[in-house]
XYZ file of C-alpha atoms in Angstrom:
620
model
C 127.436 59.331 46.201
C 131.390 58.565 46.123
C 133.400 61.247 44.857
C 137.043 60.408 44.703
C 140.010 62.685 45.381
C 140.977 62.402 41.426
C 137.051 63.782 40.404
C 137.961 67.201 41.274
C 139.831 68.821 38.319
C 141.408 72.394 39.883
C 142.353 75.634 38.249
C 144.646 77.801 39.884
C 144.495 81.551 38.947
C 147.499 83.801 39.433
C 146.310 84.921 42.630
C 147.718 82.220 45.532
C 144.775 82.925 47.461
C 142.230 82.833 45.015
C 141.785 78.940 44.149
C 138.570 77.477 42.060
C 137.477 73.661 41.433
C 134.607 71.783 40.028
C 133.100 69.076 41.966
C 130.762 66.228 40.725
C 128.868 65.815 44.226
C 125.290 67.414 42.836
C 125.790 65.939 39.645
C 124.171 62.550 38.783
C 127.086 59.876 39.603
C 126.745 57.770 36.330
C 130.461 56.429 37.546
C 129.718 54.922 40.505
C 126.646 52.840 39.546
C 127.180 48.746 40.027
C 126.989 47.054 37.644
C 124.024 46.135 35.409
C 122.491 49.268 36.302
C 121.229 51.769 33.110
C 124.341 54.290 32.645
C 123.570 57.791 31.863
C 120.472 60.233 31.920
C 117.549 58.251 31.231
C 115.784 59.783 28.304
C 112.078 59.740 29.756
C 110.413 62.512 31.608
C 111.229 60.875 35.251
C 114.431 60.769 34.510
C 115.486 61.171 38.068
C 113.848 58.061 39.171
C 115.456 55.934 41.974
C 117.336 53.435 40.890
C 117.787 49.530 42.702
C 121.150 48.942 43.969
C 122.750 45.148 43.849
C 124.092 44.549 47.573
C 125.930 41.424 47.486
C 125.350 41.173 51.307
C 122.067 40.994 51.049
C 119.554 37.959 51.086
C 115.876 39.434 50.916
C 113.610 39.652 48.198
C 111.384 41.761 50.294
C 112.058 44.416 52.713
C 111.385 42.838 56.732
C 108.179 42.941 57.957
C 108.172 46.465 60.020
C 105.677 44.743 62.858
C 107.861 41.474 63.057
C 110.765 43.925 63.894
C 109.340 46.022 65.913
C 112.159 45.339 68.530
C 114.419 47.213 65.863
C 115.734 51.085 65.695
C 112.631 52.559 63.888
C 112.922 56.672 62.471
C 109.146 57.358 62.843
C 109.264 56.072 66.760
C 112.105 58.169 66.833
C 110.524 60.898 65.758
C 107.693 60.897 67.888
C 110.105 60.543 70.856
C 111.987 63.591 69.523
C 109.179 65.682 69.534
C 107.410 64.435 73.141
C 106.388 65.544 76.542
C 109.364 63.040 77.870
C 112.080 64.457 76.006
C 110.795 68.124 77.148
C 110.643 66.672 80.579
C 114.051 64.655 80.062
C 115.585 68.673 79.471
C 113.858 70.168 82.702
C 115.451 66.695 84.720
C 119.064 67.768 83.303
C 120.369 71.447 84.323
C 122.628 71.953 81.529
C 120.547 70.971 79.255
C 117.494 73.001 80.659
C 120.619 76.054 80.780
C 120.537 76.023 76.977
C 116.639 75.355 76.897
C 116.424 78.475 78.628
C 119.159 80.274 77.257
C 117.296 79.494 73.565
C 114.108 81.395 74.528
C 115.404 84.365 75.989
C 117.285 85.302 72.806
C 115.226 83.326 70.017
C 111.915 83.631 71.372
C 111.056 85.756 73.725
C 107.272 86.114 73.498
C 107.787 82.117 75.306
C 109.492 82.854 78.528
C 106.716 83.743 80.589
C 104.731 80.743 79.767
C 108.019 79.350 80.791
C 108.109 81.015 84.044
C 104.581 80.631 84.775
C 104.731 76.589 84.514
C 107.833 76.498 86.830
C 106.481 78.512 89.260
C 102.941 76.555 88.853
C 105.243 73.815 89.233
C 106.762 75.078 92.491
C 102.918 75.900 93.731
C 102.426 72.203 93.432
C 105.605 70.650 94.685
C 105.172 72.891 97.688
C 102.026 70.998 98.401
C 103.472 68.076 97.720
C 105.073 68.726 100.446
C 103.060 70.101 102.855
C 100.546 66.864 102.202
C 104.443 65.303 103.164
C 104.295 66.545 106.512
C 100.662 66.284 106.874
C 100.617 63.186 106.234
C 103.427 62.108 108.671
C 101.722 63.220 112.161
C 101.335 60.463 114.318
C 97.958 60.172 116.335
C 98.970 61.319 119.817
C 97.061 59.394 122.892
C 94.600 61.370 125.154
C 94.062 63.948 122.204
C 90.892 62.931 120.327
C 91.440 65.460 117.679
C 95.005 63.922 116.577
C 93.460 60.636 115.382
C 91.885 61.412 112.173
C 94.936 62.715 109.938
C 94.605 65.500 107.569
C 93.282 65.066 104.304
C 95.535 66.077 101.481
C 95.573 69.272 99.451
C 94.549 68.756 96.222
C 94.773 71.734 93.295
C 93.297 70.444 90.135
C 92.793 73.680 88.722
C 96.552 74.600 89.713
C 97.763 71.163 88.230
C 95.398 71.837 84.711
C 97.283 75.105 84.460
C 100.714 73.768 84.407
C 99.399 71.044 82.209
C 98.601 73.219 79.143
C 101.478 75.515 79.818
C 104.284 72.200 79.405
C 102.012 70.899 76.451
C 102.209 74.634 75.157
C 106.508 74.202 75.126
C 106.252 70.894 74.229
C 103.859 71.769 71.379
C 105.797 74.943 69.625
C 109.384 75.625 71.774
C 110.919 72.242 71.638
C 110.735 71.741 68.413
C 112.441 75.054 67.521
C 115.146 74.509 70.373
C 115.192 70.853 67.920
C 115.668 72.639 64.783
C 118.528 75.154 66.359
C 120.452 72.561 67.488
C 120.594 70.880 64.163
C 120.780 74.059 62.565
C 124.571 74.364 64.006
C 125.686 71.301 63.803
C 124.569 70.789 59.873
C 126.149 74.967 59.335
C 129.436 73.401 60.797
C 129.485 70.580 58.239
C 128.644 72.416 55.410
C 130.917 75.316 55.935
C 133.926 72.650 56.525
C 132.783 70.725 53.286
C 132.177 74.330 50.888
C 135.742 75.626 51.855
C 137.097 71.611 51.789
C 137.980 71.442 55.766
C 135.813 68.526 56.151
C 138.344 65.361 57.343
C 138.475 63.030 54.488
C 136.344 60.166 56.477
C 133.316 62.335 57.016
C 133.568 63.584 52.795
C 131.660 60.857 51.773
C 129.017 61.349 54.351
C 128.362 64.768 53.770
C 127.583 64.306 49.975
C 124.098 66.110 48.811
C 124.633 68.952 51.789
C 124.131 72.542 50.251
C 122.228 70.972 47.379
C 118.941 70.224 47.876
C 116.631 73.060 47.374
C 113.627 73.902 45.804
C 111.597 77.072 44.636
C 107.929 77.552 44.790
C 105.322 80.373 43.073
C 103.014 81.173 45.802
C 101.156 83.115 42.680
C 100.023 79.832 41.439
C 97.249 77.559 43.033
C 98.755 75.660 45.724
C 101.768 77.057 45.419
C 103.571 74.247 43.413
C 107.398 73.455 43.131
C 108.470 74.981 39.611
C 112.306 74.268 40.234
C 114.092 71.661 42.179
C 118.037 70.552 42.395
C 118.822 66.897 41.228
C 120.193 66.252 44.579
C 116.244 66.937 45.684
C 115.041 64.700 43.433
C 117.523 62.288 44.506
C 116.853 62.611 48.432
C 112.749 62.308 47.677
C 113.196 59.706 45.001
C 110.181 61.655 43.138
C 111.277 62.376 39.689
C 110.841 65.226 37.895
C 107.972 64.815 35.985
C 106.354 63.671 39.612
C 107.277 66.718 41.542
C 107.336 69.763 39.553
C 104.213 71.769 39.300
C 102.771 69.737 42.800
C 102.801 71.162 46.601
C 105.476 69.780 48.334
C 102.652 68.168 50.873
C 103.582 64.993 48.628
C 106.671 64.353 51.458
C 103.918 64.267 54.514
C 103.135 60.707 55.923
C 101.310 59.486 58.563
C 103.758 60.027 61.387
C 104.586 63.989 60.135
C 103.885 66.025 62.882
C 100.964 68.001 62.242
C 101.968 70.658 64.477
C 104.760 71.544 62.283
C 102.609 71.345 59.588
C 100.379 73.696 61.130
C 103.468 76.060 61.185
C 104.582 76.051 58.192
C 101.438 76.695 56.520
C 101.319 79.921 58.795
C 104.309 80.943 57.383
C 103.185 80.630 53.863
C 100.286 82.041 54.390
C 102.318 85.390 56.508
C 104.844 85.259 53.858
C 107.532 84.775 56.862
C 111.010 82.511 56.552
C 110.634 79.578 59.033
C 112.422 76.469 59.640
C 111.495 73.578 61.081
C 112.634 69.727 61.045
C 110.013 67.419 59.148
C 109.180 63.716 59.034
C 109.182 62.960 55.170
C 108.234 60.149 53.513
C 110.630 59.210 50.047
C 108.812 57.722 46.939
C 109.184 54.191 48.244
C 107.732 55.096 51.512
C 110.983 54.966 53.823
C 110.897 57.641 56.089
C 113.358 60.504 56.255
C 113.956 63.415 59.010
C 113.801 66.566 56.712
C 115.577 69.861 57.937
C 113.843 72.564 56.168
C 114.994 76.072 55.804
C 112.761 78.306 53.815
C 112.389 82.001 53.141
C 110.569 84.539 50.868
C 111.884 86.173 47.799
C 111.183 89.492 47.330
C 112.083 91.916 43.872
C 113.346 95.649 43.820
C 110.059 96.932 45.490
C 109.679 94.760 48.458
C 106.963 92.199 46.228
C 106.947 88.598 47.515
C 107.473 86.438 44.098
C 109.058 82.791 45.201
C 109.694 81.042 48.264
C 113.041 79.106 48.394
C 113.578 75.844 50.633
C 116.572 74.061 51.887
C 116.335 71.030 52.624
C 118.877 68.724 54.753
C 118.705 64.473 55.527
C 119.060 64.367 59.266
C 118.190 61.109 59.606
C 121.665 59.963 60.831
C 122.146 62.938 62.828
C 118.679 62.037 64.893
C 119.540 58.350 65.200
C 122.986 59.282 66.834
C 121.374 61.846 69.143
C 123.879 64.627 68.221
C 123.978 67.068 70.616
C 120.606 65.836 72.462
C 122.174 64.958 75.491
C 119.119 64.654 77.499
C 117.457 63.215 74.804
C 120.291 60.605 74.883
C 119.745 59.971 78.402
C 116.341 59.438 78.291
C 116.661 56.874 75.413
C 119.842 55.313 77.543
C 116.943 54.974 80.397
C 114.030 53.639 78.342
C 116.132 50.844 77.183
C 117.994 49.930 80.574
C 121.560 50.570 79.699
C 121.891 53.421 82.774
C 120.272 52.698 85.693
C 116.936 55.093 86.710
C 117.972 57.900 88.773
C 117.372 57.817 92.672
C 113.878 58.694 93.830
C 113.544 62.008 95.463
C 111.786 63.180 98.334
C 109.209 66.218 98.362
C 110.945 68.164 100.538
C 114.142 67.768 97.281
C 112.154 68.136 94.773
C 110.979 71.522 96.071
C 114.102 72.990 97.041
C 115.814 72.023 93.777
C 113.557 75.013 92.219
C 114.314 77.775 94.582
C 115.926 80.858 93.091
C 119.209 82.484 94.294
C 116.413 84.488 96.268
C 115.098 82.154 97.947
C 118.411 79.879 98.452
C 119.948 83.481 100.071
C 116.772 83.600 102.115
C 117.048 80.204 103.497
C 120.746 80.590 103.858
C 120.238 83.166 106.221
C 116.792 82.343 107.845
C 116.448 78.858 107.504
C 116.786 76.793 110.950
C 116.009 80.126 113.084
C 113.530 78.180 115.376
C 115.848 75.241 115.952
C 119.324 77.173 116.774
C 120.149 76.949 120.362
C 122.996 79.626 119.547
C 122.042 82.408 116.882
C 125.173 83.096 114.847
C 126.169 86.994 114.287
C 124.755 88.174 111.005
C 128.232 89.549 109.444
C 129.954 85.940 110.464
C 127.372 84.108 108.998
C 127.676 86.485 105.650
C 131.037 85.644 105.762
C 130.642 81.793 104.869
C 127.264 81.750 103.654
C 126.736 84.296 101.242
C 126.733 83.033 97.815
C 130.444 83.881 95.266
C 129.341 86.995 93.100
C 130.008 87.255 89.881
C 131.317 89.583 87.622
C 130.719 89.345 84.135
C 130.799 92.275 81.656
C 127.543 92.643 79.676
C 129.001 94.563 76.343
C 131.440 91.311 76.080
C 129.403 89.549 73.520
C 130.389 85.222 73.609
C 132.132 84.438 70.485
C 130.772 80.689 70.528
C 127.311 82.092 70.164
C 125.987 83.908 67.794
C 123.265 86.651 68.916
C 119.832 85.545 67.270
C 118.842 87.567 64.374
C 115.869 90.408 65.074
C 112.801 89.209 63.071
C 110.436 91.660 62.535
C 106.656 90.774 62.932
C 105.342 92.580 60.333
C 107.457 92.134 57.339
C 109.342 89.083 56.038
C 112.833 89.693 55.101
C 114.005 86.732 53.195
C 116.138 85.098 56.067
C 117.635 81.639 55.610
C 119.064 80.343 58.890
C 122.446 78.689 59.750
C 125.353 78.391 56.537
C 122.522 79.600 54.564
C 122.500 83.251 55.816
C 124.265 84.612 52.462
C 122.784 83.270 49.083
C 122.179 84.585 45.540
C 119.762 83.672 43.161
C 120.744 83.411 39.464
C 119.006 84.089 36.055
C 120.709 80.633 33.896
C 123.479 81.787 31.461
C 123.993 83.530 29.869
C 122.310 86.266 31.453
C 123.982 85.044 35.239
C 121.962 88.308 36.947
C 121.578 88.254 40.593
C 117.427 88.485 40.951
C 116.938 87.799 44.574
C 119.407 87.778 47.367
C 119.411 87.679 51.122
C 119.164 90.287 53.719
C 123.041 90.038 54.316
C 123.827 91.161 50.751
C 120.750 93.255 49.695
C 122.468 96.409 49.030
C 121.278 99.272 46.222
C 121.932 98.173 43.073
C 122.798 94.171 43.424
C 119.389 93.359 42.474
C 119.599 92.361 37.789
C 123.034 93.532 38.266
C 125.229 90.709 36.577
C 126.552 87.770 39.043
C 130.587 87.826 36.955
C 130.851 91.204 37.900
C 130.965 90.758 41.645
C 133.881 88.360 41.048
C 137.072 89.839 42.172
C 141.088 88.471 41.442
C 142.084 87.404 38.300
C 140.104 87.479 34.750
C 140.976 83.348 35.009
C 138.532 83.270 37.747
C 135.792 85.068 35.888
C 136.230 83.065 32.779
C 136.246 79.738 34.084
C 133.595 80.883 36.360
C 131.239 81.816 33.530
C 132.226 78.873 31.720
C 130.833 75.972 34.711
C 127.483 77.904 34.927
C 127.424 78.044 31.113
C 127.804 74.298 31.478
C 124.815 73.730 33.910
C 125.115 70.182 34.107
C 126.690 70.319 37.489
C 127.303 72.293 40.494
C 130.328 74.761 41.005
C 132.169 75.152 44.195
C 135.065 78.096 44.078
C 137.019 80.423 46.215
C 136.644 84.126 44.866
C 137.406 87.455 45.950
C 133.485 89.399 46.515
C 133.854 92.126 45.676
C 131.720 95.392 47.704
C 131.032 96.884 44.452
C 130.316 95.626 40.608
C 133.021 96.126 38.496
C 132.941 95.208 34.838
C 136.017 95.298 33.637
C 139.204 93.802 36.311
C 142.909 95.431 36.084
C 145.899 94.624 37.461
C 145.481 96.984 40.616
C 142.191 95.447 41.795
C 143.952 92.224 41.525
C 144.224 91.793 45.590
C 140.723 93.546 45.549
C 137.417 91.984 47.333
C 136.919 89.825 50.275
C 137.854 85.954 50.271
C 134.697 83.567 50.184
C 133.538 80.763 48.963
C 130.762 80.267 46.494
C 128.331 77.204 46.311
C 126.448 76.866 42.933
C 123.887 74.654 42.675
C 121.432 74.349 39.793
C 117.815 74.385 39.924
C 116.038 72.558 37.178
C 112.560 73.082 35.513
C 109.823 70.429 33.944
C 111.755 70.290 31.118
C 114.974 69.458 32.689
C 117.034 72.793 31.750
C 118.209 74.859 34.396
C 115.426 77.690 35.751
C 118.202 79.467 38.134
C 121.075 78.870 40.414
C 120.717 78.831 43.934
C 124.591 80.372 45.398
C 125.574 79.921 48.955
C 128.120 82.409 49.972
C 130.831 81.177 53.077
C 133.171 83.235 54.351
C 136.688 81.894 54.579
C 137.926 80.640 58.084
C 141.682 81.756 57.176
C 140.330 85.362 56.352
C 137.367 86.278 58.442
C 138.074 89.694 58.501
C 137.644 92.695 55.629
C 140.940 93.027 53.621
C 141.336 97.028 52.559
C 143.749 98.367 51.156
C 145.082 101.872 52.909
C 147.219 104.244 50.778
C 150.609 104.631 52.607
C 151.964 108.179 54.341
C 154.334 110.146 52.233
C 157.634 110.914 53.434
C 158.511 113.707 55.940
C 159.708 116.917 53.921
C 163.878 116.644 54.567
C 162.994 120.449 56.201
C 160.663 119.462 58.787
C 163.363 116.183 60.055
C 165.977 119.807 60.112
C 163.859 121.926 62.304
C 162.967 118.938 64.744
C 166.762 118.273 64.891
C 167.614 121.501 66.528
C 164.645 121.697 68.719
C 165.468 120.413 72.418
C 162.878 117.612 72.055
C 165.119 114.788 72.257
C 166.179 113.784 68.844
C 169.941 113.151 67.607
C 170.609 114.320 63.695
C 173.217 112.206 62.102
C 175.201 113.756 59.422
C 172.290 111.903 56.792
C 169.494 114.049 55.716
C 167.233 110.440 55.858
C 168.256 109.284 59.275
C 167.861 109.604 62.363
C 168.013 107.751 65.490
C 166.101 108.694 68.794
C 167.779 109.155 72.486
C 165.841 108.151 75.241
C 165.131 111.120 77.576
C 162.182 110.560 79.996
C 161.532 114.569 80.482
C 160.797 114.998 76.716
C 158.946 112.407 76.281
C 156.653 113.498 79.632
C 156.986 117.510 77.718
C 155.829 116.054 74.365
C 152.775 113.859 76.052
C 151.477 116.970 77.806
C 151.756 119.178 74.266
C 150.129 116.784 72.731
C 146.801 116.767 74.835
C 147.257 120.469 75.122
C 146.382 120.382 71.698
C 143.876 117.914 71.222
C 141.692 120.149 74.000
C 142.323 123.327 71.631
C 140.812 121.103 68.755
C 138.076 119.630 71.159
C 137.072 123.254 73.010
C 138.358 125.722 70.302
C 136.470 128.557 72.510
C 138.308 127.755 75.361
C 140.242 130.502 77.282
C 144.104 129.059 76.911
C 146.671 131.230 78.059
C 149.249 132.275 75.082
C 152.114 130.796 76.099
C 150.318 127.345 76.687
C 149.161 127.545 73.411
C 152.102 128.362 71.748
C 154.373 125.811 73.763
C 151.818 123.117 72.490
C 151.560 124.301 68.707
C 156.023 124.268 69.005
C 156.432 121.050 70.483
C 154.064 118.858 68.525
C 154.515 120.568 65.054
C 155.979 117.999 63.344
C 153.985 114.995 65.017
C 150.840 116.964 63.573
C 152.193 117.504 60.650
C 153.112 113.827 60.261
C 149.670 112.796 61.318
C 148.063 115.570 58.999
C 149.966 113.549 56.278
C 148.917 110.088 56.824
C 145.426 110.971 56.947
C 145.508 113.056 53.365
């Protein structure tokens, strides 16, 4: 879809900050079809069907033999390279890509770092006789000495080796393809955000068209679960029209290169009534293949009830042909195909050591080469050079590049979408506009059939031409509001400024019949206001008789002949004399039992009188 810089038709309220416009990107593009193509909604019930675009480029009357180009870049190879025991092993080969590996389970998924830590240490088992069959194998016969002519036979552990087996196919099976769908997660949140709040360079606009519009709702009530409403822009992405895909499990999108183990999952997840998210090869209605990021959730009414489940869905085709942010996955494709040379082979003796521990590297550091020193090296000199840099690093200092990963509880779902997705509203169609489901972020008492408008903070414009678009329903709504903590029917003048800046994301989800069922709202916060705006009442002015009495105390302070004004004069003793009244007082207030002499107390309660009183004041 092209959407041109004069499609977007703005409407500025009287609020600077609060700016809304209408965008045509989830609405069918009838302007930008070539020509001889069928303009407008087609009247029948698949009236979302795909429709064949005239390249002028183009020569073939049939799409190229898939075996005759086998040579060529092909999505379903791709995918099964994604998702195998090389790429896994590609990670482990490159340390900062194993670094994040690792980093991902200990805060995503714990319950999968000890089979972690049992493979690499089954792995050490084995490289350690690797090695030892090394040096086995590498003593000479010696002459005289009968028993030195047969060598050694080599260790062999296949039980050892089966182990380590299952416990790679085990991360290979479930943990790489969630450290896959994290990744992706991120770098399609960035994109999104950028694009909702219209941050997204103009090159990369036309690229991101259809993101934060393809979802889908499902009745788990009904047999099999079907799809009872689905945005155009999903209809789009499948190709499957409506009258195809509504009332039908979404199982139509499997092939026969899906990967059955995420299949597996996700029917798990139904089944537990849990959010998941997982990435998907989907096939469209033409049979093209498609790399699907899906995002889905439960949603649950007033009393905790599991009615629908929601799914968003994201094309990250391109994203998987580019490699973004698979470095080691890069590598290993750069390897396969012989544009980087093959690394260097390694001995067993390197291979070994490269999966010691800072233990063990401080062990060798100080043992190793004790039988082969002909001088023996003090201890405290040899600590000196050899002992490893420490480092310092406060734990309460939370990174602010990553984001800690959210607690999921095991026994109850809670409605969690992952990535851009984390704050979303579901919509009865206008003109009722109330909020029915929500997620976890913005569940509080009372949102649930309260009404959408009255959330809306600024300006009465924004409300009005808000209600207006999702009156319209024939196209989504992208708009910066004020959200505001708590409903408020009616707006005034002093609750203009009121309510935190965000952007909303309104996309409409359509029924059988082709009328909008409810609207699915993403919720972004604004990058120029991250933080809450409140609004604090400000101090009253110090009574003219309090500035009088602290003019002829001795603390410091120089009364000009105004009753409004007055200037202070440095004077290092008072301001020592005030400091130490001051926390005299707070320990009165903190240990009002304490035994404090008289005159201590009443030097304190003198000397800060009037900064109590003017802190008394600003707290009223």
């Amino acid at each position: 879809m092209h959407t041109s810089p004069e499609s977007y038709s703005r409407a500025r309220s009287s609020a600077d900050s609060v700016i809304s416009y209408e965008t045509s990107a989830s609405s069918i593009a009838t302007n930008t079809l070539p020509p001889l193509q069928q303009k407008g909604v087609q009247d029948d019930a698949d009236r979302l069907s795909p429709l064949l675009e005239d390249d002028p480029k183009s020569f073939d009357l049939l799409a190229p033999n898939e075996a005759e180009t086998s040579k060529g870049y092909s999505l379903e190879t791709r995918s099964d390279e994604l998702f195998s025991r090389e790429h896994l092993q590609a990670i482990f080969n490159d340390t900062p890509s194993l670094l994040r590996f690792t980093s991902f389970l200990s805060k995503a998924r714990p319950k999968s770092v000890p089979i972690l830590i049992y493979y690499l240490d089954a792995l050490k088992a084995i490289r350690a006789i690797n090695y030892a069959n090394a040096v086995a194998e590498a003593l000479d016969p010696l002459e005289g000495h009968e028993f030195t002519e047969n060598g050694a036979r080599p260790t062999v552990n296949a039980v050892l080796e089966d182990k380590a087996r299952q416990a790679f196919d085990a991360l290979v099976r479930d943990d790489l393809p969630a450290f896959i769908t994290q990744t992706f997660i991120q770098v399609v949140s960035v994109s999104i955000q950028k694009r909702i709040t219209g941050n997204l360079p103009p090159l990369l606009r036309e690229a991101s068209e259809g993101l934060a519009e393809v979802f889908c709702l499902t009745d788990p009530s009904r047999t099999d679960n079907p799809i009872i409403f689905a945005s155009e822009e999903f209809h789009r992405t499948t190709q499957y029209g409506v009258g195809y895909a509504i009332g039908r499990n979404c199982r139509f999108l499997q092939g026969p290169r899906t990967n059955k183990h995420s299949v597996a999952r996700l029917g798990k997840a139904i089944r537990e009534c849990k959010e998941i998210s997982e990435v998907f090869l989907n096939y469209r209605r033409d049979g093209s293949p498609f790399m699907n990021l899906l995002m889905m959730a439960p949603l649950m009414d007033s009393r905790g009830n599991i009615r629908y489940f929601i799914g968003a869905q994201v094309d990250i085709s391109g994203l998987i042909k580019d490699c973004t942010d698979l470095d080691a996955f890069r590598s290993m494709l750069d390897k396969q195909e012989g544009q980087v040379p093959e690394d260097e082979a390694k001995d067993e003796f390197q291979e070994l050591s490269e999966m010691f521990n800072n233990t063990e590297l401080d062990t060798v550091r100080r043992f190793g080469g004790s039988m082969h020193r002909e001088h023996r090296v003090e201890q405290d000199d040899a600590s000196i050079y050899h002992r490893p840099r420490v480092l310092l690093k406060d734990t309460m200092v939370i990174d602010s590049d990553s984001e800690p990963a959210p607690k999921v509880s095991l026994n109850k779902a809670d409605g969690r979408l992952s990535g851009v997705y984390k704050h979303y509203l579901l919509l009865r169609p206008h003109p009722s506009l109330r909020i029915l489901f929500t997620s976890p972020s913005l569940r509080v008492p009372g949102i649930l059939q309260s009404r959408f408008l009255d959330r809306i903070g600024g300006s009465t414009r924004v409300r009005d031409s808000l209600a207006e678009a999702l009156a319209d329903g024939t196209r989504g709504v992208t708009a910066k509001i004020r959200w505001l903590a708590s409903a408020a029917a009616h707006l005034d003048s002093d609750r203009a400024e009121e309510g935190r800046p965000r952007w909303i994301h309104c996309t409409p989800l359509l029924g059988k019949s082709g009328a909008v069922g409810v609207w699915m709202v993403v919720l972004v916060d604004d990058e120029k206001s991250s933080h809450l705006v409140r609004r604090f009442r400000q101090a009253p002015p110090v009574p003219n008789n309090i500035i009088r009495s602290r003019a002829i105390s001795p603390t410091g302070y120089n009364l000009d002949d105004s009753d409004t004004e007055y200037m202070p004069r440095p004077s290092t003793r008072t301001s020592i004399r005030n400091g130490v009244a001051r926390h005299a007082a707070l320990d009165a207030i903190r240990r009002p039992e304490s035994a404090m002499s008289e005159q201590r107390a009443a030097r304190a309660a003198s000397s800060g009188s009037a900064s109590q009183s003017i802190h008394s004041f600003a707290l009223s």
